[in-house]
Amino acid sequence: MEKIILDTDMGIDDVFALLLSIYSKKIDLKAVTTVEGNCILENANKNALKILEMSNCNNIPVYSGMDKPLQVEGVYAEYVHGKNGIGGVEYTLAKTQVEEKSAIDYLVEETSKYPNEITIVAIGPLTNIALAVQKDPDFVKNVKRLIIMGSAEGAGNVTPDAEFNFYRDPHAAKIVMESGFKDIVLVGLDVTNRIPLTKKLEEMLLNINTELSKFLYKATRMGAEFDRNEGLDGLILNDPLTIAYLIDNSVLKLKNVDVEIETDGEKRGKSIIKNSDNSNYKFAYDLDINKFYKILFSEIFPENTEIINQYIK
Ligand code: BDR
Ligand code: CA
């Protein structure tokens, strides 16, 4: 079992990533740490607590993290995720609360208690991770590996050059990339843009017809409309690809790269990816699309494999 901490800004595709890490028997989700990004931090916390409660996983703690980028002004992605982060779907708040300890202290302390055992999966801006790097010089060596949803070798989704997570906190992305983690896997838009929640998959969610599938269908309406207006085939399922990779490595094809981050000006948040055989940073350049969809939906809806098999070959 892969022990992970999920660092998330709890937008709508983050919900899929959180559910996948809760439901998969190959993932041992130790905790959720939140960061501001897709929505304000308070909503990210509420969303994380709610999804855990809905999944009967109240025992998994949520640690609240940083509510602004290191140096630049915060931007949000309400046009995809709604003001509350989950497509404007209203819900009664979970009964649980976030922990007292901050996400940054938790990240530092937990990885130092279990050096080399914990994988951090970062699917929001990298603010918490950069602050943990700055807080404790041993943090970088204590982390087993870091899987990041961020970057774009080709086109961005906020500006022509930049992907949202790196754009929102480019200084954090730069600190993380330059801090010498022993193993980083970067999952960027070049692969995630190829995994929309298509019309067919939306129909599958409706046919599965459980509370959870109906909730996911509703929560993805706003993002689906936005992404379709952008010429994509449906809401892009960026974040769960990181977890699917941990469940089955063969879902991604990786190449060794050096990464540079632009922090200022028009190209803020751009990632410059250069092939480099000597680097221990890996970048996803291709994926098995059907394998991804199969993993995602059959792990989250194990009782509905018959329906899933009709839609995903
Ligand atoms: C990333 O930014 C957010 O909108 C998504 O949740 C994902 O983490 C994609 O650029
Ligand atoms: Ca995210």
PDB file of C-alpha atoms and ligand atoms in Angstrom:
ATOM      1  CA  MET A   1       0.000   0.000   0.000  1.00  0.00           C
ATOM      2  CA  GLU A   2       1.258   3.441  -0.937  1.00  0.00           C
ATOM      3  CA  LYS A   3       1.161   5.829   2.052  1.00  0.00           C
ATOM      4  CA  ILE A   4       0.174   9.273   0.861  1.00  0.00           C
ATOM      5  CA  ILE A   5      -0.679  12.775   2.019  1.00  0.00           C
ATOM      6  CA  LEU A   6      -2.951  14.541  -0.455  1.00  0.00           C
ATOM      7  CA  ASP A   7      -2.240  18.285  -0.716  1.00  0.00           C
ATOM      8  CA  THR A   8      -5.237  19.804  -2.473  1.00  0.00           C
ATOM      9  CA  ASP A   9      -7.108  23.010  -3.295  1.00  0.00           C
ATOM     10  CA  MET A  10     -10.373  20.984  -3.428  1.00  0.00           C
ATOM     11  CA  GLY A  11     -11.816  22.010  -6.751  1.00  0.00           C
ATOM     12  CA  ILE A  12     -14.022  19.618  -8.664  1.00  0.00           C
ATOM     13  CA  ASP A  13     -11.322  17.414 -10.212  1.00  0.00           C
ATOM     14  CA  ASP A  14      -9.659  17.317  -6.773  1.00  0.00           C
ATOM     15  CA  VAL A  15     -12.860  15.650  -5.537  1.00  0.00           C
ATOM     16  CA  PHE A  16     -12.262  12.762  -7.975  1.00  0.00           C
ATOM     17  CA  ALA A  17      -8.643  12.488  -6.772  1.00  0.00           C
ATOM     18  CA  LEU A  18      -9.699  12.448  -3.124  1.00  0.00           C
ATOM     19  CA  LEU A  19     -12.378   9.811  -3.779  1.00  0.00           C
ATOM     20  CA  LEU A  20      -9.920   7.653  -5.693  1.00  0.00           C
ATOM     21  CA  SER A  21      -7.403   7.793  -2.853  1.00  0.00           C
ATOM     22  CA  ILE A  22     -10.116   6.967  -0.313  1.00  0.00           C
ATOM     23  CA  TYR A  23     -11.567   4.043  -2.270  1.00  0.00           C
ATOM     24  CA  SER A  24      -8.460   2.376  -3.704  1.00  0.00           C
ATOM     25  CA  LYS A  25      -7.073  -0.496  -1.646  1.00  0.00           C
ATOM     26  CA  LYS A  26      -3.615   0.307  -3.010  1.00  0.00           C
ATOM     27  CA  ILE A  27      -3.589   3.763  -1.406  1.00  0.00           C
ATOM     28  CA  ASP A  28      -3.261   4.456   2.309  1.00  0.00           C
ATOM     29  CA  LEU A  29      -4.458   8.054   2.685  1.00  0.00           C
ATOM     30  CA  LYS A  30      -2.860   9.355   5.914  1.00  0.00           C
ATOM     31  CA  ALA A  31      -4.269  12.887   5.750  1.00  0.00           C
ATOM     32  CA  VAL A  32      -5.495  15.692   3.544  1.00  0.00           C
ATOM     33  CA  THR A  33      -3.690  19.036   3.611  1.00  0.00           C
ATOM     34  CA  THR A  34      -5.459  21.982   2.027  1.00  0.00           C
ATOM     35  CA  VAL A  35      -4.226  25.030   0.165  1.00  0.00           C
ATOM     36  CA  GLU A  36      -6.008  27.967  -1.396  1.00  0.00           C
ATOM     37  CA  GLY A  37      -6.293  27.809  -5.178  1.00  0.00           C
ATOM     38  CA  ASN A  38      -9.413  26.821  -7.074  1.00  0.00           C
ATOM     39  CA  CYS A  39     -11.499  28.327  -4.267  1.00  0.00           C
ATOM     40  CA  ILE A  40     -10.827  30.129  -0.979  1.00  0.00           C
ATOM     41  CA  LEU A  41      -9.173  28.068   1.741  1.00  0.00           C
ATOM     42  CA  GLU A  42     -12.270  27.962   3.927  1.00  0.00           C
ATOM     43  CA  ASN A  43     -14.218  26.289   1.123  1.00  0.00           C
ATOM     44  CA  ALA A  44     -11.355  23.904   0.357  1.00  0.00           C
ATOM     45  CA  ASN A  45     -11.514  22.780   4.002  1.00  0.00           C
ATOM     46  CA  LYS A  46     -15.304  22.413   3.958  1.00  0.00           C
ATOM     47  CA  ASN A  47     -15.170  20.399   0.728  1.00  0.00           C
ATOM     48  CA  ALA A  48     -12.460  18.051   2.000  1.00  0.00           C
ATOM     49  CA  LEU A  49     -14.320  17.397   5.265  1.00  0.00           C
ATOM     50  CA  LYS A  50     -17.579  16.821   3.391  1.00  0.00           C
ATOM     51  CA  ILE A  51     -16.155  14.330   0.893  1.00  0.00           C
ATOM     52  CA  LEU A  52     -14.485  12.415   3.735  1.00  0.00           C
ATOM     53  CA  GLU A  53     -17.756  12.353   5.687  1.00  0.00           C
ATOM     54  CA  MET A  54     -19.744  11.243   2.629  1.00  0.00           C
ATOM     55  CA  SER A  55     -17.268   8.366   2.275  1.00  0.00           C
ATOM     56  CA  ASN A  56     -17.464   7.403   5.963  1.00  0.00           C
ATOM     57  CA  CYS A  57     -13.834   8.386   6.435  1.00  0.00           C
ATOM     58  CA  ASN A  58     -14.131  10.965   9.201  1.00  0.00           C
ATOM     59  CA  ASN A  59     -11.097   9.396  10.814  1.00  0.00           C
ATOM     60  CA  ILE A  60      -8.815  10.806   8.094  1.00  0.00           C
ATOM     61  CA  PRO A  61      -7.636  14.206   9.348  1.00  0.00           C
ATOM     62  CA  VAL A  62      -7.659  17.472   7.382  1.00  0.00           C
ATOM     63  CA  TYR A  63      -4.931  20.052   8.042  1.00  0.00           C
ATOM     64  CA  SER A  64      -5.512  23.559   6.804  1.00  0.00           C
ATOM     65  CA  GLY A  65      -2.672  25.220   4.913  1.00  0.00           C
ATOM     66  CA  MET A  66      -1.754  28.487   3.263  1.00  0.00           C
ATOM     67  CA  ASP A  67      -4.403  30.963   2.126  1.00  0.00           C
ATOM     68  CA  LYS A  68      -2.308  32.938  -0.345  1.00  0.00           C
ATOM     69  CA  PRO A  69       0.583  32.509  -2.752  1.00  0.00           C
ATOM     70  CA  LEU A  70       4.107  33.315  -1.521  1.00  0.00           C
ATOM     71  CA  GLN A  71       4.561  36.575  -3.432  1.00  0.00           C
ATOM     72  CA  VAL A  72       1.863  37.245  -6.018  1.00  0.00           C
ATOM     73  CA  GLU A  73      -1.842  38.100  -5.642  1.00  0.00           C
ATOM     74  CA  GLY A  74      -4.200  35.123  -5.413  1.00  0.00           C
ATOM     75  CA  VAL A  75      -6.272  34.129  -8.444  1.00  0.00           C
ATOM     76  CA  TYR A  76      -9.112  31.607  -8.353  1.00  0.00           C
ATOM     77  CA  ALA A  77     -10.771  29.365 -10.919  1.00  0.00           C
ATOM     78  CA  GLU A  78     -14.427  29.971 -10.090  1.00  0.00           C
ATOM     79  CA  TYR A  79     -15.344  29.744 -13.773  1.00  0.00           C
ATOM     80  CA  VAL A  80     -14.611  25.992 -13.643  1.00  0.00           C
ATOM     81  CA  HIS A  81     -15.133  25.039 -10.014  1.00  0.00           C
ATOM     82  CA  GLY A  82     -17.808  27.530  -8.885  1.00  0.00           C
ATOM     83  CA  LYS A  83     -17.376  29.812  -5.902  1.00  0.00           C
ATOM     84  CA  ASN A  84     -17.498  26.921  -3.429  1.00  0.00           C
ATOM     85  CA  GLY A  85     -15.049  24.758  -5.417  1.00  0.00           C
ATOM     86  CA  ILE A  86     -17.547  22.032  -6.274  1.00  0.00           C
ATOM     87  CA  GLY A  87     -19.571  23.550  -9.039  1.00  0.00           C
ATOM     88  CA  GLY A  88     -21.885  25.507  -6.752  1.00  0.00           C
ATOM     89  CA  VAL A  89     -23.561  22.335  -5.423  1.00  0.00           C
ATOM     90  CA  GLU A  90     -24.905  23.140  -1.976  1.00  0.00           C
ATOM     91  CA  TYR A  91     -24.548  20.710   0.892  1.00  0.00           C
ATOM     92  CA  THR A  92     -24.898  20.528   4.664  1.00  0.00           C
ATOM     93  CA  LEU A  93     -21.543  21.004   6.328  1.00  0.00           C
ATOM     94  CA  ALA A  94     -19.690  18.000   7.706  1.00  0.00           C
ATOM     95  CA  LYS A  95     -19.792  17.622  11.473  1.00  0.00           C
ATOM     96  CA  THR A  96     -16.022  17.370  11.685  1.00  0.00           C
ATOM     97  CA  GLN A  97     -13.462  20.202  11.847  1.00  0.00           C
ATOM     98  CA  VAL A  98      -9.954  20.742  10.560  1.00  0.00           C
ATOM     99  CA  GLU A  99      -7.095  19.862  12.924  1.00  0.00           C
ATOM    100  CA  GLU A 100      -5.411  22.550  15.009  1.00  0.00           C
ATOM    101  CA  LYS A 101      -1.953  21.929  13.603  1.00  0.00           C
ATOM    102  CA  SER A 102      -1.196  23.696  10.336  1.00  0.00           C
ATOM    103  CA  ALA A 103      -0.711  21.737   7.117  1.00  0.00           C
ATOM    104  CA  ILE A 104       2.899  22.903   6.901  1.00  0.00           C
ATOM    105  CA  ASP A 105       3.768  21.682  10.419  1.00  0.00           C
ATOM    106  CA  TYR A 106       1.971  18.410   9.750  1.00  0.00           C
ATOM    107  CA  LEU A 107       3.829  17.811   6.478  1.00  0.00           C
ATOM    108  CA  VAL A 108       7.191  18.464   8.145  1.00  0.00           C
ATOM    109  CA  GLU A 109       6.486  16.456  11.304  1.00  0.00           C
ATOM    110  CA  GLU A 110       4.824  13.434   9.693  1.00  0.00           C
ATOM    111  CA  THR A 111       7.552  12.954   7.079  1.00  0.00           C
ATOM    112  CA  SER A 112      10.224  13.288   9.736  1.00  0.00           C
ATOM    113  CA  LYS A 113       8.473  10.631  11.862  1.00  0.00           C
ATOM    114  CA  TYR A 114       8.354   8.281   8.842  1.00  0.00           C
ATOM    115  CA  PRO A 115      11.350   9.227   6.701  1.00  0.00           C
ATOM    116  CA  ASN A 116      11.279   7.842   3.157  1.00  0.00           C
ATOM    117  CA  GLU A 117       7.871   6.243   3.634  1.00  0.00           C
ATOM    118  CA  ILE A 118       5.408   8.928   2.574  1.00  0.00           C
ATOM    119  CA  THR A 119       4.528  10.041  -0.939  1.00  0.00           C
ATOM    120  CA  ILE A 120       3.088  13.534  -1.183  1.00  0.00           C
ATOM    121  CA  VAL A 121       0.566  14.050  -3.954  1.00  0.00           C
ATOM    122  CA  ALA A 122       0.213  17.785  -4.627  1.00  0.00           C
ATOM    123  CA  ILE A 123      -2.784  18.699  -6.766  1.00  0.00           C
ATOM    124  CA  GLY A 124      -3.085  22.404  -5.997  1.00  0.00           C
ATOM    125  CA  PRO A 125      -0.665  25.337  -6.020  1.00  0.00           C
ATOM    126  CA  LEU A 126       2.632  24.298  -4.379  1.00  0.00           C
ATOM    127  CA  THR A 127       2.513  26.896  -1.579  1.00  0.00           C
ATOM    128  CA  ASN A 128       2.343  24.438   1.364  1.00  0.00           C
ATOM    129  CA  ILE A 129       5.092  22.255  -0.062  1.00  0.00           C
ATOM    130  CA  ALA A 130       7.415  25.240  -0.631  1.00  0.00           C
ATOM    131  CA  LEU A 131       6.805  26.468   2.924  1.00  0.00           C
ATOM    132  CA  ALA A 132       7.581  23.004   4.305  1.00  0.00           C
ATOM    133  CA  VAL A 133      10.832  23.027   2.292  1.00  0.00           C
ATOM    134  CA  GLN A 134      11.736  26.385   3.821  1.00  0.00           C
ATOM    135  CA  LYS A 135      10.712  25.366   7.330  1.00  0.00           C
ATOM    136  CA  ASP A 136      12.853  22.250   7.690  1.00  0.00           C
ATOM    137  CA  PRO A 137      16.001  21.449   5.711  1.00  0.00           C
ATOM    138  CA  ASP A 138      15.338  17.721   6.265  1.00  0.00           C
ATOM    139  CA  PHE A 139      11.855  17.784   4.734  1.00  0.00           C
ATOM    140  CA  VAL A 140      13.128  17.281   1.172  1.00  0.00           C
ATOM    141  CA  LYS A 141      15.101  14.178   2.079  1.00  0.00           C
ATOM    142  CA  ASN A 142      12.364  12.744   4.308  1.00  0.00           C
ATOM    143  CA  VAL A 143       9.745  12.720   1.541  1.00  0.00           C
ATOM    144  CA  LYS A 144       9.735   9.426  -0.378  1.00  0.00           C
ATOM    145  CA  ARG A 145       8.499  11.064  -3.558  1.00  0.00           C
ATOM    146  CA  LEU A 146       6.395  13.910  -4.789  1.00  0.00           C
ATOM    147  CA  ILE A 147       3.734  13.524  -7.453  1.00  0.00           C
ATOM    148  CA  ILE A 148       2.583  16.892  -8.762  1.00  0.00           C
ATOM    149  CA  MET A 149      -0.358  17.898 -10.936  1.00  0.00           C
ATOM    150  CA  GLY A 150       1.112  20.980 -12.552  1.00  0.00           C
ATOM    151  CA  SER A 151       3.024  22.247 -15.595  1.00  0.00           C
ATOM    152  CA  ALA A 152       2.459  22.317 -19.333  1.00  0.00           C
ATOM    153  CA  GLU A 153       5.069  21.687 -21.960  1.00  0.00           C
ATOM    154  CA  GLY A 154       2.608  22.894 -24.577  1.00  0.00           C
ATOM    155  CA  ALA A 155      -0.353  25.232 -24.101  1.00  0.00           C
ATOM    156  CA  GLY A 156      -1.441  26.478 -20.680  1.00  0.00           C
ATOM    157  CA  ASN A 157      -4.965  26.771 -19.310  1.00  0.00           C
ATOM    158  CA  VAL A 158      -4.736  30.189 -17.627  1.00  0.00           C
ATOM    159  CA  THR A 159      -2.485  31.982 -20.080  1.00  0.00           C
ATOM    160  CA  PRO A 160      -1.170  30.611 -23.380  1.00  0.00           C
ATOM    161  CA  ASP A 161       1.931  29.494 -21.452  1.00  0.00           C
ATOM    162  CA  ALA A 162       0.889  28.593 -17.938  1.00  0.00           C
ATOM    163  CA  GLU A 163      -1.039  25.889 -16.157  1.00  0.00           C
ATOM    164  CA  PHE A 164      -3.196  27.046 -13.191  1.00  0.00           C
ATOM    165  CA  ASN A 165      -1.319  25.501 -10.229  1.00  0.00           C
ATOM    166  CA  PHE A 166       2.056  26.840 -11.368  1.00  0.00           C
ATOM    167  CA  TYR A 167       0.568  30.175 -12.442  1.00  0.00           C
ATOM    168  CA  ARG A 168      -1.132  30.763  -9.094  1.00  0.00           C
ATOM    169  CA  ASP A 169       2.077  30.355  -7.121  1.00  0.00           C
ATOM    170  CA  PRO A 170       5.048  30.414  -9.486  1.00  0.00           C
ATOM    171  CA  HIS A 171       7.535  31.176  -6.695  1.00  0.00           C
ATOM    172  CA  ALA A 172       6.407  28.106  -4.777  1.00  0.00           C
ATOM    173  CA  ALA A 173       6.726  25.968  -7.923  1.00  0.00           C
ATOM    174  CA  LYS A 174      10.259  27.286  -8.447  1.00  0.00           C
ATOM    175  CA  ILE A 175      11.294  26.583  -4.835  1.00  0.00           C
ATOM    176  CA  VAL A 176       9.941  23.036  -5.050  1.00  0.00           C
ATOM    177  CA  MET A 177      11.594  22.322  -8.397  1.00  0.00           C
ATOM    178  CA  GLU A 178      14.942  23.643  -7.179  1.00  0.00           C
ATOM    179  CA  SER A 179      14.990  21.967  -3.786  1.00  0.00           C
ATOM    180  CA  GLY A 180      16.399  18.581  -4.784  1.00  0.00           C
ATOM    181  CA  PHE A 181      13.614  16.095  -3.990  1.00  0.00           C
ATOM    182  CA  LYS A 182      14.881  12.604  -4.791  1.00  0.00           C
ATOM    183  CA  ASP A 183      11.899  11.696  -6.935  1.00  0.00           C
ATOM    184  CA  ILE A 184       9.395  14.030  -8.591  1.00  0.00           C
ATOM    185  CA  VAL A 185       6.759  13.023 -11.123  1.00  0.00           C
ATOM    186  CA  LEU A 186       5.134  15.907 -12.971  1.00  0.00           C
ATOM    187  CA  VAL A 187       1.703  15.294 -14.413  1.00  0.00           C
ATOM    188  CA  GLY A 188       0.832  18.274 -16.587  1.00  0.00           C
ATOM    189  CA  LEU A 189      -1.774  19.457 -19.046  1.00  0.00           C
ATOM    190  CA  ASP A 190      -0.069  17.719 -21.971  1.00  0.00           C
ATOM    191  CA  VAL A 191      -1.520  14.461 -20.672  1.00  0.00           C
ATOM    192  CA  THR A 192      -4.473  15.620 -18.580  1.00  0.00           C
ATOM    193  CA  ASN A 193      -6.094  17.561 -21.433  1.00  0.00           C
ATOM    194  CA  ARG A 194      -6.669  14.172 -23.030  1.00  0.00           C
ATOM    195  CA  ILE A 195      -8.919  12.889 -20.225  1.00  0.00           C
ATOM    196  CA  PRO A 196     -12.181  14.818 -20.231  1.00  0.00           C
ATOM    197  CA  LEU A 197     -15.359  13.591 -18.590  1.00  0.00           C
ATOM    198  CA  THR A 198     -16.980  12.968 -21.961  1.00  0.00           C
ATOM    199  CA  LYS A 199     -20.736  12.929 -22.710  1.00  0.00           C
ATOM    200  CA  LYS A 200     -20.534   9.150 -22.706  1.00  0.00           C
ATOM    201  CA  LEU A 201     -18.988   9.119 -19.235  1.00  0.00           C
ATOM    202  CA  GLU A 202     -21.575  11.593 -17.992  1.00  0.00           C
ATOM    203  CA  GLU A 203     -24.259   9.191 -19.200  1.00  0.00           C
ATOM    204  CA  MET A 204     -22.435   6.402 -17.363  1.00  0.00           C
ATOM    205  CA  LEU A 205     -22.562   8.397 -14.101  1.00  0.00           C
ATOM    206  CA  LEU A 206     -26.310   8.864 -14.563  1.00  0.00           C
ATOM    207  CA  ASN A 207     -26.764   5.151 -15.233  1.00  0.00           C
ATOM    208  CA  ILE A 208     -24.758   4.168 -12.160  1.00  0.00           C
ATOM    209  CA  ASN A 209     -27.402   6.166 -10.331  1.00  0.00           C
ATOM    210  CA  THR A 210     -26.050   6.190  -6.764  1.00  0.00           C
ATOM    211  CA  GLU A 211     -25.971   9.208  -4.406  1.00  0.00           C
ATOM    212  CA  LEU A 212     -22.286   9.647  -5.210  1.00  0.00           C
ATOM    213  CA  SER A 213     -22.601   9.344  -8.992  1.00  0.00           C
ATOM    214  CA  LYS A 214     -25.498  11.818  -8.997  1.00  0.00           C
ATOM    215  CA  PHE A 215     -23.487  14.203  -6.837  1.00  0.00           C
ATOM    216  CA  LEU A 216     -20.514  13.989  -9.204  1.00  0.00           C
ATOM    217  CA  TYR A 217     -22.766  14.554 -12.201  1.00  0.00           C
ATOM    218  CA  LYS A 218     -24.223  17.716 -10.624  1.00  0.00           C
ATOM    219  CA  ALA A 219     -20.911  19.060  -9.375  1.00  0.00           C
ATOM    220  CA  THR A 220     -19.306  18.763 -12.821  1.00  0.00           C
ATOM    221  CA  ARG A 221     -21.967  20.726 -14.789  1.00  0.00           C
ATOM    222  CA  MET A 222     -20.355  24.136 -14.502  1.00  0.00           C
ATOM    223  CA  GLY A 223     -16.812  22.989 -15.307  1.00  0.00           C
ATOM    224  CA  ALA A 224     -18.085  20.849 -18.180  1.00  0.00           C
ATOM    225  CA  GLU A 225     -19.748  23.846 -19.768  1.00  0.00           C
ATOM    226  CA  PHE A 226     -16.643  25.977 -19.368  1.00  0.00           C
ATOM    227  CA  ASP A 227     -14.269  23.351 -20.750  1.00  0.00           C
ATOM    228  CA  ARG A 228     -16.624  22.570 -23.671  1.00  0.00           C
ATOM    229  CA  ASN A 229     -16.678  26.268 -24.549  1.00  0.00           C
ATOM    230  CA  GLU A 230     -12.890  26.067 -24.626  1.00  0.00           C
ATOM    231  CA  GLY A 231     -13.185  23.373 -27.292  1.00  0.00           C
ATOM    232  CA  LEU A 232     -12.534  20.419 -24.973  1.00  0.00           C
ATOM    233  CA  ASP A 233     -14.691  17.283 -24.814  1.00  0.00           C
ATOM    234  CA  GLY A 234     -15.884  17.802 -21.244  1.00  0.00           C
ATOM    235  CA  LEU A 235     -14.558  18.636 -17.796  1.00  0.00           C
ATOM    236  CA  ILE A 236     -10.858  17.806 -17.654  1.00  0.00           C
ATOM    237  CA  LEU A 237     -10.050  15.248 -14.945  1.00  0.00           C
ATOM    238  CA  ASN A 238      -6.559  16.583 -14.209  1.00  0.00           C
ATOM    239  CA  ASP A 239      -5.998  15.654 -10.590  1.00  0.00           C
ATOM    240  CA  PRO A 240      -7.078  11.994 -10.308  1.00  0.00           C
ATOM    241  CA  LEU A 241      -4.455  11.034 -12.902  1.00  0.00           C
ATOM    242  CA  THR A 242      -1.788  11.423 -10.175  1.00  0.00           C
ATOM    243  CA  ILE A 243      -3.507   8.832  -7.975  1.00  0.00           C
ATOM    244  CA  ALA A 244      -4.258   6.522 -10.900  1.00  0.00           C
ATOM    245  CA  TYR A 245      -0.512   6.547 -11.620  1.00  0.00           C
ATOM    246  CA  LEU A 246       0.227   5.407  -8.061  1.00  0.00           C
ATOM    247  CA  ILE A 247      -2.340   2.635  -8.410  1.00  0.00           C
ATOM    248  CA  ASP A 248      -0.909   1.468 -11.735  1.00  0.00           C
ATOM    249  CA  ASN A 249       2.355   3.014 -12.980  1.00  0.00           C
ATOM    250  CA  SER A 250       1.732   1.816 -16.509  1.00  0.00           C
ATOM    251  CA  VAL A 251      -0.969   4.470 -16.956  1.00  0.00           C
ATOM    252  CA  LEU A 252       1.726   7.095 -17.690  1.00  0.00           C
ATOM    253  CA  LYS A 253       4.786   7.225 -19.911  1.00  0.00           C
ATOM    254  CA  LEU A 254       7.541   9.272 -18.295  1.00  0.00           C
ATOM    255  CA  LYS A 255      10.749  10.915 -19.467  1.00  0.00           C
ATOM    256  CA  ASN A 256      13.585  12.332 -17.357  1.00  0.00           C
ATOM    257  CA  VAL A 257      13.692  16.105 -17.482  1.00  0.00           C
ATOM    258  CA  ASP A 258      15.076  19.296 -16.001  1.00  0.00           C
ATOM    259  CA  VAL A 259      12.417  21.857 -15.174  1.00  0.00           C
ATOM    260  CA  GLU A 260      12.678  25.628 -14.965  1.00  0.00           C
ATOM    261  CA  ILE A 261       9.864  27.892 -13.820  1.00  0.00           C
ATOM    262  CA  GLU A 262       9.242  31.456 -14.997  1.00  0.00           C
ATOM    263  CA  THR A 263       8.069  33.543 -12.050  1.00  0.00           C
ATOM    264  CA  ASP A 264       7.435  36.965 -13.599  1.00  0.00           C
ATOM    265  CA  GLY A 265       6.042  38.836 -16.540  1.00  0.00           C
ATOM    266  CA  GLU A 266       3.886  37.559 -19.344  1.00  0.00           C
ATOM    267  CA  LYS A 267       5.223  34.036 -19.035  1.00  0.00           C
ATOM    268  CA  ARG A 268       4.589  33.753 -15.283  1.00  0.00           C
ATOM    269  CA  GLY A 269       4.020  30.118 -14.287  1.00  0.00           C
ATOM    270  CA  LYS A 270       5.457  28.680 -17.491  1.00  0.00           C
ATOM    271  CA  SER A 271       7.389  25.446 -17.063  1.00  0.00           C
ATOM    272  CA  ILE A 272      10.359  24.940 -19.349  1.00  0.00           C
ATOM    273  CA  ILE A 273      10.890  21.216 -19.750  1.00  0.00           C
ATOM    274  CA  LYS A 274      14.234  19.919 -21.071  1.00  0.00           C
ATOM    275  CA  ASN A 275      15.095  16.273 -21.592  1.00  0.00           C
ATOM    276  CA  SER A 276      17.919  15.243 -19.286  1.00  0.00           C
ATOM    277  CA  ASP A 277      19.075  11.674 -18.716  1.00  0.00           C
ATOM    278  CA  ASN A 278      20.798  12.662 -15.460  1.00  0.00           C
ATOM    279  CA  SER A 279      17.743  14.140 -13.818  1.00  0.00           C
ATOM    280  CA  ASN A 280      15.617  12.310 -11.240  1.00  0.00           C
ATOM    281  CA  TYR A 281      12.594  14.418 -12.161  1.00  0.00           C
ATOM    282  CA  LYS A 282      10.134  12.683 -14.436  1.00  0.00           C
ATOM    283  CA  PHE A 283       7.587  14.270 -16.718  1.00  0.00           C
ATOM    284  CA  ALA A 284       4.502  12.540 -18.130  1.00  0.00           C
ATOM    285  CA  TYR A 285       4.471  12.783 -21.930  1.00  0.00           C
ATOM    286  CA  ASP A 286       1.860  10.138 -22.773  1.00  0.00           C
ATOM    287  CA  LEU A 287      -0.867   8.085 -21.113  1.00  0.00           C
ATOM    288  CA  ASP A 288      -3.170   5.115 -21.523  1.00  0.00           C
ATOM    289  CA  ILE A 289      -6.513   6.936 -21.608  1.00  0.00           C
ATOM    290  CA  ASN A 290      -8.826   3.955 -21.245  1.00  0.00           C
ATOM    291  CA  LYS A 291      -6.718   2.470 -18.473  1.00  0.00           C
ATOM    292  CA  PHE A 292      -7.075   5.745 -16.584  1.00  0.00           C
ATOM    293  CA  TYR A 293     -10.867   5.871 -16.968  1.00  0.00           C
ATOM    294  CA  LYS A 294     -11.161   2.213 -15.974  1.00  0.00           C
ATOM    295  CA  ILE A 295      -9.081   2.676 -12.825  1.00  0.00           C
ATOM    296  CA  LEU A 296     -10.905   5.849 -11.804  1.00  0.00           C
ATOM    297  CA  PHE A 297     -14.449   4.610 -12.136  1.00  0.00           C
ATOM    298  CA  SER A 298     -14.026   0.987 -11.157  1.00  0.00           C
ATOM    299  CA  GLU A 299     -12.219   1.953  -7.928  1.00  0.00           C
ATOM    300  CA  ILE A 300     -14.826   4.573  -6.986  1.00  0.00           C
ATOM    301  CA  PHE A 301     -17.821   2.438  -8.038  1.00  0.00           C
ATOM    302  CA  PRO A 302     -16.704  -1.171  -7.397  1.00  0.00           C
ATOM    303  CA  GLU A 303     -20.290  -2.391  -7.359  1.00  0.00           C
ATOM    304  CA  ASN A 304     -21.026  -1.078 -10.821  1.00  0.00           C
ATOM    305  CA  THR A 305     -18.360  -2.713 -12.946  1.00  0.00           C
ATOM    306  CA  GLU A 306     -20.933  -4.135 -15.341  1.00  0.00           C
ATOM    307  CA  ILE A 307     -22.162  -0.667 -16.292  1.00  0.00           C
ATOM    308  CA  ILE A 308     -18.599   0.691 -16.352  1.00  0.00           C
ATOM    309  CA  ASN A 309     -17.497  -2.098 -18.720  1.00  0.00           C
ATOM    310  CA  GLN A 310     -20.241  -1.128 -21.146  1.00  0.00           C
ATOM    311  CA  TYR A 311     -18.837   2.391 -21.382  1.00  0.00           C
ATOM    312  CA  ILE A 312     -15.071   1.866 -21.061  1.00  0.00           C
ATOM    313  CA  LYS A 313     -13.375  -0.827 -23.105  1.00  0.00           C
TER     314      LYS A 313
HETATM  315  C1  BDR B   1      -5.168  22.258 -12.047  1.00  0.00           C
HETATM  316  O1  BDR B   1      -5.733  23.473 -11.594  1.00  0.00           O
HETATM  317  C2  BDR B   1      -6.997  23.228 -11.054  1.00  0.00           C
HETATM  318  O2  BDR B   1      -7.978  23.941 -11.743  1.00  0.00           O
HETATM  319  C3  BDR B   1      -7.275  21.754 -11.127  1.00  0.00           C
HETATM  320  O3  BDR B   1      -7.857  21.313  -9.920  1.00  0.00           O
HETATM  321  C4  BDR B   1      -5.912  21.160 -11.339  1.00  0.00           C
HETATM  322  O4  BDR B   1      -5.253  20.903 -10.125  1.00  0.00           O
HETATM  323  C5  BDR B   1      -5.216  22.195 -13.555  1.00  0.00           C
HETATM  324  O5  BDR B   1      -4.527  23.258 -14.118  1.00  0.00           O
HETATM  325 CA    CA B   2      -6.509  21.003  -7.964  1.00  0.00          CA
END
